[in-house]
Coordinates of C-alpha atoms and ligand atoms in Angstrom, one line a residue:
X1 CA 58.8 11.7 -67.4
X2 CA 62.0 13.8 -67.7
X3 CA 64.5 13.4 -64.8
X4 CA 64.4 16.3 -62.3
X5 CA 66.9 18.9 -63.4
X6 CA 68.3 19.6 -60.0
X7 CA 69.8 17.0 -57.9
X8 CA 70.1 17.8 -54.2
X9 CA 73.2 15.7 -53.6
X10 CA 75.0 17.2 -56.6
X11 CA 74.1 20.7 -55.3
X12 CA 75.7 19.9 -51.9
X13 CA 78.8 18.5 -53.7
X14 CA 79.1 21.6 -55.9
X15 CA 78.8 23.9 -53.0
X16 CA 81.3 22.0 -50.9
X17 CA 83.7 22.1 -53.9
X18 CA 83.6 25.8 -53.9
X19 CA 83.6 26.2 -50.1
X20 CA 86.6 23.9 -49.6
X21 CA 88.6 25.1 -52.6
X22 CA 88.3 21.9 -54.7
X23 CA 86.7 23.3 -57.8
X24 CA 85.9 26.9 -58.9
X25 CA 84.2 28.2 -61.9
X26 CA 86.7 29.6 -64.4
X27 CA 86.8 33.4 -64.7
X28 CA 84.1 33.6 -62.0
X29 CA 84.6 37.3 -61.3
X30 CA 83.5 38.0 -64.9
X31 CA 80.5 35.8 -64.6
X32 CA 82.2 32.5 -65.6
X33 CA 82.7 30.8 -68.9
X34 CA 80.6 27.8 -69.7
X35 CA 82.4 24.5 -69.7
X36 CA 85.6 25.7 -68.0
X37 CA 86.6 24.9 -64.5
X38 CA 89.6 25.6 -62.2
X39 CA 90.9 23.5 -59.4
X40 CA 91.5 25.3 -56.1
X41 CA 94.2 24.4 -53.6
X42 CA 92.7 21.1 -52.5
X43 CA 91.5 20.2 -56.0
X44 CA 95.0 20.8 -57.5
X45 CA 96.5 18.4 -54.9
X46 CA 93.8 15.8 -55.6
X47 CA 94.3 16.0 -59.3
X48 CA 98.1 15.8 -59.0
X49 CA 97.8 12.7 -56.8
X50 CA 95.4 11.0 -59.3
X51 CA 97.6 11.7 -62.3
X52 CA 100.7 10.6 -60.4
X53 CA 99.1 7.3 -59.5
X54 CA 98.0 6.7 -63.0
X55 CA 101.4 7.5 -64.3
X56 CA 103.2 5.3 -61.8
X57 CA 100.7 2.4 -62.3
X58 CA 100.7 2.6 -66.1
X59 CA 104.3 3.4 -66.9
X60 CA 106.9 3.3 -64.1
X61 CA 105.6 0.2 -62.4
X62 CA 105.6 -1.7 -65.7
X63 CA 108.4 -2.9 -68.0
X64 CA 106.2 -2.7 -71.1
X65 CA 104.9 0.9 -71.1
X66 CA 106.8 4.2 -71.6
X67 CA 105.6 7.8 -71.4
X68 CA 105.2 10.7 -73.8
X69 CA 104.5 14.4 -73.4
X70 CA 103.5 16.0 -76.7
X71 CA 102.3 19.4 -77.7
X72 CA 98.7 20.5 -77.7
X73 CA 98.9 22.0 -81.1
X74 CA 100.1 19.6 -83.8
X75 CA 100.3 19.5 -87.6
X76 CA 96.7 19.8 -88.8
X77 CA 97.2 16.7 -91.1
X78 CA 97.1 14.7 -87.9
X79 CA 93.4 15.5 -87.5
X80 CA 92.7 14.7 -91.1
X81 CA 94.4 11.3 -90.7
X82 CA 92.6 10.6 -87.5
X83 CA 89.2 11.5 -89.1
X84 CA 88.5 14.4 -86.6
X85 CA 88.3 17.1 -89.3
X86 CA 85.7 15.1 -91.2
X87 CA 83.7 13.4 -88.6
X88 CA 84.3 14.7 -85.1
X89 CA 81.0 16.3 -84.8
X90 CA 77.8 16.2 -82.7
X91 CA 74.4 16.7 -84.2
X92 CA 73.2 20.0 -82.9
X93 CA 69.9 21.8 -82.9
X94 CA 69.3 25.5 -82.4
X95 CA 66.5 27.6 -80.8
X96 CA 65.7 30.1 -83.6
X97 CA 64.9 32.8 -81.1
X98 CA 67.7 32.7 -78.5
X99 CA 70.3 31.0 -80.8
X100 CA 71.1 28.6 -78.0
X101 CA 72.2 25.2 -79.1
X102 CA 71.6 21.8 -77.7
X103 CA 72.9 18.4 -78.7
X104 CA 70.2 16.6 -80.6
X105 CA 70.6 13.5 -78.5
X106 CA 70.4 15.3 -75.2
X107 CA 67.0 17.0 -75.4
X108 CA 64.8 16.0 -72.5
X109 CA 61.3 14.9 -73.5
X110 CA 58.6 17.5 -72.8
X111 CA 54.8 17.4 -72.9
X112 CA 52.1 20.1 -73.2
X113 CA 50.4 22.1 -76.0
X114 CA 52.2 23.3 -79.1
X115 CA 51.2 26.7 -80.5
X116 CA 52.1 26.9 -84.2
X117 CA 52.0 30.0 -86.3
X118 CA 52.6 30.4 -90.0
X119 CA 53.7 34.1 -89.9
X120 CA 53.2 37.6 -88.5
X121 CA 52.2 41.0 -89.9
X122 CA 52.5 44.5 -88.6
X123 CA 49.4 46.7 -88.7
X124 CA 51.5 49.9 -88.5
X125 CA 54.6 49.3 -90.7
X126 CA 52.8 46.9 -93.1
X127 CA 55.5 44.2 -93.2
X128 CA 54.6 40.5 -93.3
X129 CA 56.8 37.6 -92.5
X130 CA 55.8 34.1 -93.5
X131 CA 57.8 31.4 -91.8
X132 CA 56.7 28.8 -89.2
X133 CA 57.2 29.3 -85.5
X134 CA 56.1 26.9 -82.8
X135 CA 56.4 26.9 -79.1
X136 CA 55.5 24.4 -76.5
X137 CA 53.6 25.5 -73.3
X138 CA 53.4 23.3 -70.3
X139 CA 50.0 22.3 -69.0
X140 CA 48.4 25.3 -67.2
X141 CA 50.6 28.0 -68.8
X142 CA 48.7 31.0 -70.2
X143 CA 48.2 30.8 -74.0
X144 CA 49.1 34.6 -74.3
X145 CA 52.7 33.8 -73.3
X146 CA 53.0 31.7 -76.5
X147 CA 51.6 34.5 -78.6
X148 CA 53.8 37.1 -77.0
X149 CA 56.9 35.0 -77.8
X150 CA 55.6 34.5 -81.4
X151 CA 55.2 38.3 -81.8
X152 CA 58.7 38.8 -80.5
X153 CA 60.0 36.3 -82.9
X154 CA 58.4 37.8 -86.0
X155 CA 59.2 41.4 -84.9
X156 CA 63.0 40.7 -84.5
X157 CA 65.0 43.7 -85.9
X158 CA 61.9 45.8 -86.8
X159 CA 60.9 49.3 -85.7
X160 CA 58.2 47.8 -83.4
X161 CA 60.8 45.7 -81.6
X162 CA 63.1 48.7 -81.2
X163 CA 60.2 50.8 -79.9
X164 CA 59.3 48.0 -77.5
X165 CA 55.6 48.0 -78.7
X166 CA 54.4 44.8 -80.3
X167 CA 50.7 45.5 -79.9
X168 CA 50.2 46.1 -83.7
X169 CA 51.6 42.7 -84.7
X170 CA 49.1 40.1 -85.8
X171 CA 49.8 36.4 -85.9
X172 CA 48.8 34.2 -88.8
X173 CA 47.6 30.6 -88.9
X174 CA 47.5 29.7 -85.2
X175 CA 46.9 26.1 -84.4
X176 CA 47.1 24.3 -81.0
X177 CA 47.9 20.6 -80.6
X178 CA 48.8 18.5 -77.6
X179 CA 52.1 16.6 -77.6
X180 CA 53.6 13.9 -75.3
X181 CA 57.3 13.4 -74.7
X182 CA 58.5 15.4 -77.6
X183 CA 62.2 16.1 -78.0
X184 CA 61.7 18.9 -80.6
X185 CA 61.5 21.9 -78.2
X186 CA 64.3 23.8 -76.5
X187 CA 64.4 22.8 -72.8
X188 CA 64.6 26.5 -71.7
X189 CA 62.7 28.6 -74.2
X190 CA 60.2 25.9 -75.3
X191 CA 60.7 27.1 -78.9
X192 CA 60.7 24.4 -81.6
X193 CA 64.3 23.5 -82.5
X194 CA 65.9 23.8 -85.9
X195 CA 66.8 20.7 -88.0
X196 CA 69.8 18.8 -86.6
X197 CA 73.1 19.9 -88.2
X198 CA 76.6 18.5 -87.6
X199 CA 78.9 20.7 -85.5
X200 CA 82.6 20.0 -85.4
X201 CA 83.9 20.0 -81.8
X202 CA 87.5 21.0 -82.4
X203 CA 88.7 24.4 -81.3
X204 CA 90.4 26.2 -84.2
X205 CA 93.2 28.7 -84.1
X206 CA 95.9 30.1 -86.4
X207 CA 99.6 29.4 -86.2
X208 CA 101.7 32.5 -87.0
X209 CA 100.5 36.1 -87.6
X210 CA 98.4 35.5 -90.7
X211 CA 94.8 34.3 -90.1
X212 CA 94.5 32.3 -93.3
X213 CA 93.1 28.9 -94.2
X214 CA 96.6 27.4 -94.6
X215 CA 97.6 28.5 -91.1
X216 CA 94.6 26.9 -89.4
X217 CA 95.5 24.6 -86.5
X218 CA 93.5 22.8 -83.9
X219 CA 93.7 22.4 -80.1
X220 CA 93.9 18.6 -79.7
X221 CA 90.6 17.0 -78.9
X222 CA 92.4 13.9 -77.5
X223 CA 95.9 13.1 -76.5
X224 CA 96.0 9.8 -78.4
X225 CA 96.9 11.0 -81.8
X226 CA 100.3 12.4 -80.6
X227 CA 101.1 8.9 -79.5
X228 CA 100.4 7.4 -82.9
X229 CA 102.3 10.3 -84.6
X230 CA 105.4 9.6 -82.4
X231 CA 105.1 5.8 -82.5
X232 CA 108.2 5.3 -84.6
X233 CA 110.4 7.7 -82.6
X234 CA 109.4 6.0 -79.4
X235 CA 109.8 2.5 -80.9
X236 CA 113.3 3.4 -82.1
X237 CA 114.5 5.1 -78.9
X238 CA 112.9 3.1 -76.1
X239 CA 114.0 -0.5 -77.0
X240 CA 110.4 -1.6 -76.7
X241 CA 108.8 -4.1 -79.0
X242 CA 105.2 -5.1 -79.4
X243 CA 103.4 -5.8 -77.2
X244 CA 104.2 -2.5 -75.5
X245 CA 102.4 0.8 -74.7
X246 CA 102.9 4.5 -74.7
X247 CA 101.0 6.5 -72.1
X248 CA 100.3 10.2 -72.0
X249 CA 98.5 12.6 -69.6
X250 CA 97.5 16.0 -70.9
X251 CA 94.9 18.6 -71.8
X252 CA 92.3 18.0 -74.5
X253 CA 89.8 20.5 -75.8
X254 CA 86.3 20.0 -77.2
X255 CA 83.9 22.7 -78.0
X256 CA 81.0 20.7 -76.5
X257 CA 77.6 21.9 -77.6
X258 CA 76.1 21.5 -74.1
X259 CA 78.7 21.3 -71.4
X260 CA 76.9 20.0 -68.3
X261 CA 76.8 18.2 -65.0
X262 CA 79.5 20.3 -63.3
X263 CA 82.9 19.2 -64.6
X264 CA 81.6 16.0 -66.2
X265 CA 81.3 17.4 -69.7
X266 CA 83.8 20.3 -70.0
X267 CA 85.3 22.1 -72.9
X268 CA 88.8 21.9 -71.6
X269 CA 89.7 18.8 -69.7
X270 CA 92.5 16.3 -69.2
X271 CA 92.9 12.8 -70.4
X272 CA 95.1 9.9 -69.3
X273 CA 95.5 7.7 -72.3
X274 CA 97.4 4.5 -73.1
X275 CA 98.0 3.2 -76.6
X276 CA 99.0 -0.4 -76.2
X277 CA 100.5 -1.8 -79.4
X278 CA 100.0 -5.5 -80.0
X279 CA 100.8 -8.0 -82.7
X280 CA 97.9 -8.8 -85.1
X281 CA 96.3 -12.2 -84.3
X282 CA 97.8 -13.7 -87.4
X283 CA 101.3 -12.8 -86.2
X284 CA 100.6 -14.3 -82.7
X285 CA 99.3 -17.4 -84.4
X286 CA 102.4 -17.7 -86.6
X287 CA 104.8 -17.3 -83.7
X288 CA 102.9 -19.0 -80.8
X289 CA 101.0 -21.6 -82.8
X290 CA 97.6 -20.2 -81.8
X291 CA 95.7 -17.5 -80.0
X292 CA 94.2 -18.2 -76.6
X293 CA 90.5 -17.3 -76.0
X294 CA 89.5 -15.9 -72.6
X295 CA 86.0 -15.3 -71.1
X296 CA 84.6 -11.8 -71.6
X297 CA 84.7 -11.1 -67.9
X298 CA 87.3 -11.7 -65.2
X299 CA 91.1 -11.1 -65.2
X300 CA 92.9 -13.3 -67.8
X301 CA 96.1 -13.2 -65.6
X302 CA 99.6 -12.3 -66.5
X303 CA 100.3 -11.5 -70.2
X304 CA 101.2 -14.5 -72.3
X305 CA 102.9 -14.8 -75.7
X306 CA 99.7 -16.4 -77.2
X307 CA 97.4 -13.5 -76.3
X308 CA 95.5 -12.1 -79.2
X309 CA 93.6 -8.8 -79.2
X310 CA 90.7 -10.2 -77.2
X311 CA 92.8 -11.4 -74.2
X312 CA 94.7 -8.0 -74.2
X313 CA 91.5 -6.1 -74.3
X314 CA 90.0 -8.0 -71.4
X315 CA 93.3 -7.7 -69.5
X316 CA 93.2 -3.9 -69.8
X317 CA 89.6 -3.7 -68.8
X318 CA 90.4 -5.6 -65.6
X319 CA 93.6 -3.7 -64.9
X320 CA 91.7 -0.4 -65.1
X321 CA 89.0 -1.6 -62.8
X322 CA 91.8 -2.7 -60.4
X323 CA 93.2 0.9 -60.6
X324 CA 89.8 2.4 -59.7
X325 CA 89.3 0.0 -56.8
X326 CA 92.8 0.9 -55.6
X327 CA 91.9 4.6 -55.3
X328 CA 88.7 4.0 -53.4
X329 CA 86.0 3.3 -56.1
X330 CA 84.6 -0.1 -55.2
X331 CA 83.4 -2.3 -58.1
X332 CA 79.8 -1.8 -57.0
X333 CA 80.1 2.0 -57.7
X334 CA 81.1 1.2 -61.3
X335 CA 79.1 0.1 -64.2
X336 CA 80.1 -1.5 -67.5
X337 CA 78.9 -0.9 -71.0
X338 CA 80.0 -3.2 -73.8
X339 CA 79.4 -1.3 -77.0
X340 CA 77.0 -3.0 -79.5
X341 CA 78.2 -3.6 -83.1
X342 CA 76.0 -0.6 -84.1
X343 CA 77.7 1.7 -81.5
X344 CA 81.3 0.7 -82.4
X345 CA 83.4 2.8 -84.7
X346 CA 83.9 1.0 -88.0
X347 CA 87.5 0.2 -87.3
X348 CA 87.0 -0.9 -83.7
X349 CA 86.6 -4.6 -82.7
X350 CA 85.3 -4.0 -79.2
X351 CA 84.9 -1.2 -76.7
X352 CA 84.0 -1.5 -73.0
X353 CA 83.1 1.7 -71.2
X354 CA 83.8 1.8 -67.4
X355 CA 81.0 3.9 -65.9
X356 CA 80.7 5.5 -62.5
X357 CA 77.3 5.8 -60.9
X358 CA 77.1 9.6 -60.5
X359 CA 74.2 11.1 -58.5
X360 CA 73.0 12.6 -61.9
X361 CA 73.3 9.4 -63.8
X362 CA 70.2 7.9 -65.5
X363 CA 68.4 5.1 -63.8
X364 CA 67.2 1.8 -65.0
X365 CA 63.6 0.5 -64.8
X366 CA 64.4 -0.7 -61.2
X367 CA 65.4 2.8 -60.2
X368 CA 69.1 1.9 -59.9
X369 CA 71.8 4.3 -61.2
X370 CA 73.3 3.1 -64.5
X371 CA 76.4 5.3 -64.5
X372 CA 78.2 7.6 -66.9
X373 CA 81.4 7.0 -68.8
X374 CA 84.7 7.4 -66.9
X375 CA 86.9 5.6 -69.3
X376 CA 86.6 3.7 -72.6
X377 CA 88.8 0.7 -73.4
X378 CA 88.8 0.2 -77.1
X379 CA 90.3 -2.4 -79.4
X380 CA 91.1 -0.2 -82.4
X381 CA 92.7 -2.7 -84.8
X382 CA 95.6 -1.2 -86.9
X383 CA 93.5 1.7 -88.1
X384 CA 95.4 4.6 -86.4
X385 CA 98.9 3.7 -87.5
X386 CA 97.6 2.7 -91.0
X387 CA 96.0 6.1 -91.4
X388 CA 99.1 8.0 -90.3
X389 CA 101.1 5.9 -92.8
X390 CA 98.7 6.8 -95.5
X391 CA 98.6 10.5 -94.7
X392 CA 102.2 11.1 -93.9
X393 CA 103.7 8.7 -96.5
X394 CA 106.1 7.4 -93.7
X395 CA 106.1 3.7 -92.9
X396 CA 104.5 2.9 -89.5
X397 CA 105.1 -0.8 -89.6
X398 CA 107.3 -2.9 -87.3
X399 CA 109.8 -5.4 -88.4
X400 CA 109.7 -8.6 -86.3
X401 CA 112.6 -11.0 -86.7
X402 CA 110.8 -13.6 -84.6
X403 CA 107.8 -13.5 -87.1
X404 CA 110.1 -13.8 -90.1
X405 CA 111.8 -16.9 -88.6
X406 CA 108.5 -18.4 -87.5
X407 CA 106.8 -17.8 -90.9
X408 CA 109.6 -19.7 -92.6
X409 CA 108.8 -22.8 -90.6
X410 CA 105.0 -22.8 -91.1
X411 CA 103.4 -25.4 -93.3
X412 CA 102.1 -24.0 -96.6
X413 CA 98.5 -24.5 -95.8
X414 CA 98.9 -22.5 -92.5
X415 CA 100.8 -19.8 -94.4
X416 CA 97.9 -19.7 -96.9
X417 CA 95.2 -19.5 -94.1
X418 CA 97.0 -16.7 -92.1
X419 CA 97.8 -14.8 -95.3
X420 CA 94.2 -15.0 -96.4
X421 CA 92.9 -13.6 -93.1
X422 CA 95.5 -10.8 -93.1
X423 CA 94.7 -10.0 -96.7
X424 CA 91.0 -9.7 -96.0
X425 CA 91.5 -7.5 -92.9
X426 CA 93.9 -5.2 -94.8
X427 CA 91.6 -5.1 -97.9
X428 CA 88.6 -4.1 -95.7
X429 CA 90.6 -1.2 -94.2
X430 CA 92.0 -0.1 -97.6
X431 CA 88.6 -0.2 -99.3
X432 CA 87.1 1.9 -96.5
X433 CA 89.7 4.6 -97.1
X434 CA 88.2 5.0 -100.6
X435 CA 90.9 3.2 -102.6
X436 CA 89.7 1.8 -105.9
X437 CA 89.3 -2.0 -105.7
X438 CA 92.2 -2.8 -107.9
X439 CA 94.6 -0.5 -106.0
X440 CA 93.3 -1.8 -102.6
X441 CA 93.8 -5.4 -103.7
X442 CA 97.4 -4.6 -104.9
X443 CA 98.3 -2.9 -101.6
X444 CA 96.7 -5.7 -99.5
X445 CA 98.8 -8.2 -101.5
X446 CA 101.9 -6.2 -100.7
X447 CA 101.0 -6.1 -97.1
X448 CA 100.7 -9.9 -97.0
X449 CA 104.1 -10.2 -98.7
X450 CA 105.5 -7.9 -96.0
X451 CA 104.0 -10.1 -93.3
X452 CA 105.8 -13.1 -94.7
X453 CA 109.1 -11.1 -94.3
X454 CA 108.3 -10.1 -90.7
X455 CA 106.6 -6.8 -91.3
X456 CA 103.3 -5.7 -89.9
X457 CA 101.4 -2.6 -88.6
X458 CA 100.7 -3.2 -84.9
X459 CA 97.1 -3.2 -83.6
X460 CA 96.1 -1.0 -80.6
X461 CA 94.2 -1.5 -77.3
X462 CA 93.4 1.9 -75.9
X463 CA 92.4 2.5 -72.3
X464 CA 91.4 6.2 -72.4
X465 CA 90.3 7.9 -69.2
X466 CA 89.2 11.5 -68.3
X467 CA 91.0 13.0 -65.3
X468 CA 88.3 15.5 -64.5
X469 CA 85.5 12.9 -64.6
X470 CA 87.5 10.7 -62.3
X471 CA 88.0 13.6 -59.9
X472 CA 84.3 14.3 -59.9
X473 CA 83.6 10.6 -59.3
X474 CA 86.1 10.6 -56.4
X475 CA 84.5 13.7 -54.9
X476 CA 81.0 12.3 -55.2
X477 CA 82.1 9.0 -53.8
X478 CA 83.9 10.6 -50.9
X479 CA 81.1 12.9 -49.9
X480 CA 79.4 11.9 -46.7
X481 CA 77.1 13.6 -44.2
X482 CA 76.7 11.8 -40.8
X483 CA 75.2 12.6 -37.4
X484 CA 77.7 12.6 -34.6
X485 CA 77.4 13.3 -30.9
X486 CA 80.1 15.4 -29.3
X487 CA 81.5 15.1 -25.7
X488 CA 78.7 17.3 -24.4
X489 CA 76.0 15.1 -25.9
X490 CA 75.2 17.5 -28.7
X491 CA 74.2 15.9 -32.0
X492 CA 75.5 17.6 -35.1
X493 CA 76.0 16.8 -38.8
X494 CA 79.6 16.0 -39.7
X495 CA 80.5 16.5 -43.4
X496 CA 83.4 14.2 -44.2
X497 CA 85.1 13.6 -47.5
X498 CA 86.2 9.9 -47.3
X499 CA 89.0 10.1 -49.9
X500 CA 91.2 7.1 -50.0
X501 CA 94.4 8.1 -48.3
X502 CA 96.3 7.5 -51.5
X503 CA 94.5 10.3 -53.3
X504 CA 93.6 12.6 -50.4
X505 CA 94.8 16.2 -51.1
X506 CA 96.2 16.5 -47.6
X507 CA 97.4 13.4 -45.9
X508 CA 97.8 14.6 -42.3
X509 CA 96.8 17.6 -40.2
X510 CA 99.3 18.6 -37.5
X511 CA 97.8 20.4 -34.5
X512 CA 99.4 21.8 -31.3
X513 CA 96.7 21.6 -28.7
X514 CA 97.1 25.3 -27.8
X515 CA 98.7 28.0 -29.9
X516 CA 99.8 30.1 -27.0
X517 CA 102.2 27.5 -25.5
X518 CA 105.5 27.9 -27.4
X519 CA 106.7 24.5 -26.3
X520 CA 103.6 22.8 -27.9
X521 CA 103.9 25.0 -31.0
X522 CA 107.6 24.3 -31.5
X523 CA 107.1 20.5 -31.1
X524 CA 104.2 20.6 -33.5
X525 CA 106.3 22.4 -36.1
X526 CA 109.1 19.9 -35.6
X527 CA 106.7 17.1 -36.4
X528 CA 105.3 19.0 -39.4
X529 CA 108.9 19.3 -40.7
X530 CA 109.5 15.7 -40.1
X531 CA 106.5 14.6 -42.2
X532 CA 106.5 17.3 -44.9
X533 CA 109.2 15.9 -47.1
X534 CA 107.1 12.7 -47.5
X535 CA 103.5 13.8 -47.7
X536 CA 101.3 16.9 -47.9
X537 CA 100.9 18.2 -44.4
X538 CA 98.5 20.9 -43.1
X539 CA 99.6 22.7 -40.0
X540 CA 96.8 24.3 -38.1
X541 CA 96.9 26.0 -34.7
X542 CA 93.8 28.2 -34.9
X543 CA 90.6 27.4 -32.9
X544 CA 89.4 24.6 -30.7
X545 CA 90.8 21.2 -31.5
X546 CA 87.4 19.8 -32.4
X547 CA 86.8 22.6 -34.9
X548 CA 90.2 21.9 -36.5
X549 CA 89.4 18.2 -36.8
X550 CA 86.1 19.0 -38.5
X551 CA 87.8 21.3 -41.0
X552 CA 90.1 18.5 -42.0
X553 CA 87.2 16.0 -42.1
X554 CA 85.6 18.3 -44.7
X555 CA 88.9 18.5 -46.6
X556 CA 89.1 14.7 -46.6
X557 CA 92.4 14.6 -44.6
X558 CA 92.6 11.0 -43.4
X559 CA 94.8 11.6 -40.3
X560 CA 95.3 14.2 -37.6
X561 CA 98.2 14.4 -35.2
X562 CA 97.8 16.4 -32.0
X563 CA 100.7 17.5 -29.9
X564 CA 99.7 18.0 -26.2
X565 CA 101.3 18.3 -22.8
X566 CA 101.8 14.5 -22.6
X567 CA 104.0 14.8 -25.7
X568 CA 106.2 17.1 -23.7
X569 CA 106.4 14.6 -20.8
X570 CA 103.7 15.8 -18.4
X571 CA 103.0 12.1 -17.9
X572 CA 106.6 10.8 -18.2
X573 CA 105.6 7.5 -19.7
X574 CA 104.0 9.5 -22.6
X575 CA 107.0 11.6 -23.5
X576 CA 107.5 12.0 -27.2
X577 CA 104.1 10.4 -28.1
X578 CA 101.3 12.1 -30.0
X579 CA 97.6 11.5 -30.6
X580 CA 96.8 10.1 -34.0
X581 CA 93.2 10.6 -35.1
X582 CA 91.6 8.6 -37.9
X583 CA 89.1 10.7 -40.0
X584 CA 86.6 7.9 -40.8
X585 CA 86.4 6.1 -37.4
X586 CA 87.4 9.3 -35.4
X587 CA 89.4 6.9 -33.2
X588 CA 92.4 8.3 -31.4
X589 CA 95.5 6.3 -30.5
X590 CA 98.8 7.2 -28.9
X591 CA 101.8 6.8 -31.2
X592 CA 105.5 7.3 -30.6
X593 CA 106.9 10.2 -32.7
X594 CA 109.7 7.9 -33.8
X595 CA 107.0 5.5 -35.2
X596 CA 104.8 8.1 -36.8
X597 CA 106.4 8.5 -40.2
X598 CA 106.6 4.8 -41.1
X599 CA 103.1 4.3 -39.8
X600 CA 101.6 7.1 -41.9
X601 CA 103.6 6.0 -44.9
X602 CA 102.3 2.5 -44.7
X603 CA 98.7 3.9 -44.7
X604 CA 99.0 6.4 -47.5
X605 CA 100.8 4.3 -50.1
Ligands
LIG1 N1 91.2 8.6 -77.6 C1 89.9 8.2 -77.4 C2 89.0 9.2 -76.8 O1 89.4 10.3 -76.7 P1 86.7 9.5 -75.7 O2 85.7 8.5 -75.2 O3 86.2 10.6 -76.6 O4 87.8 8.7 -76.4 C3 88.0 9.4 -73.5 O5 87.3 10.2 -74.5 C4 87.7 10.0 -72.1 O6 87.9 11.4 -72.0 C5 86.2 9.8 -71.7 O7 85.9 8.5 -71.2 C6 86.0 10.8 -70.6 O8 86.5 10.4 -69.4 C7 87.0 11.9 -71.1 N2 86.2 13.0 -71.8 C8 85.8 13.0 -73.1 N3 85.1 14.1 -73.3 C9 85.1 14.9 -72.2 C10 84.6 16.1 -71.8 N4 83.9 16.9 -72.7 N5 84.7 16.6 -70.5 C11 85.4 15.8 -69.6 N6 85.9 14.6 -69.9 C12 85.8 14.1 -71.2

């Protein structure tokens, strides 16, 4: 059975996103553009908070990672070196009638009766078309609807089609057969899909005024390649040495065949990527005497000099999970997928996908959500830098004095063993690039000679996350409807976005109890101005206080501060205090204005 296409919870979330100004359809006034989304006032704040937290966690709070901000359009050779020009394609199938395309691996199974025809002829114009056409009708559908579609198909572009009269068209070779769970028919039109063809996902453009082949450029499909291309510049200017990383946040573009699930699969999106450059295992072994092995799950602890790629990979998986937990996505909302050897790219040694259990995710046989990819953490060997070295002709290696010294002290048998392993790894890469055996062996031998002198191409661990997918996960996770009873005993549904205070678009709402009392309003504005330099504050004086609270609950604002007559000293013991309301518990406490800022800061950081 195919999954239901609509998901009630997702519909509520999408509608709230529009209503509250989190996410809007791009170009909505012109009917929208498929796969493109805008962030409204609240969404823009949410996104900014998430990106800032990633940036701080991954670069500023670490000694071993620095940042980069590169251009979206780069030299087209970059995409040849990375393999994107040749292989960054999805297999796609087309409905021959509507020309709508679907990804071959994303067609939902359908059952029913297939009406096949071998051709059509016109009784009035005399033309005859012989080509197969097939359409699937669901059980109970009228057979004439299949024949009508077939006539429309064969009559395309003819006088009959222009006149809108297809009554003279006869269909040839009709057969009817039942099918179960077929993935060969377009999900909307029911028409049999064309053969699968690869479709490159990169957006093309031209640099300069001449639209010629040599001026073709691409909008980057990932931010990662700029990091590899600038590796040497960063290495030389940042005083970093492997193991160290370069992080980047920025736009990426993919002409996805079937953008879907709201912002989950978009054509323009943002990525937060870290390329973490490590020593090859042979180098670690030469310097540290061996490489530690760690279990495949659990945090391996603080980085150690004897960590090889496997420990680093595991470390980054756990660091990334810690990040998600720290912004309000508990481990149980996440899933993990360790790619199988068949799924792995040929250069990758391992890849763990961190999944979030979205409402639209597929379910396992127990009916539990499996999750969809938020982030992939890949161990990419030395493939990327090697490719850029090959395509640019510029050396991408690193000279490590510690390795040179350590190598000199190794016993011959150890040198031989490490050299052999390094040679085999380099040879495997070089052969894959298409080099003739003799040339590949010669180059691999040179690489081994380089290793003995302290020279190597760093390997890479890449945690690569999508900002927009994370935003969608945070919105889905925060969404909550609950029944509450007001002071008058009336039960109503409260929609509350339980964003973690760290990422909440607005941190605090400031409310004078009444807007027509200048003393209350001026005190409230004073408090707004006190808090504003430190956090995003929303000042609201319109409507009943309960309504103002509800509005902020829906916006996900974790705290509300109300200024009332007690604040002004109506009860002298309460002078200069305010009510602090917590969004989730709805509890209200009295807080001194002088203590408000440090208290709020301790809760939102
Ligand atoms: N440099 C590696 C890389 O780009 P990827 O798995 O293709 O790997 C990394 O993309 C992340 O980017 C994904 O885990 C996902 O969060 C995000 N992403 C990829 N394609 C996306 C799309 N069409 N829409 C939204 N996010 C996308």
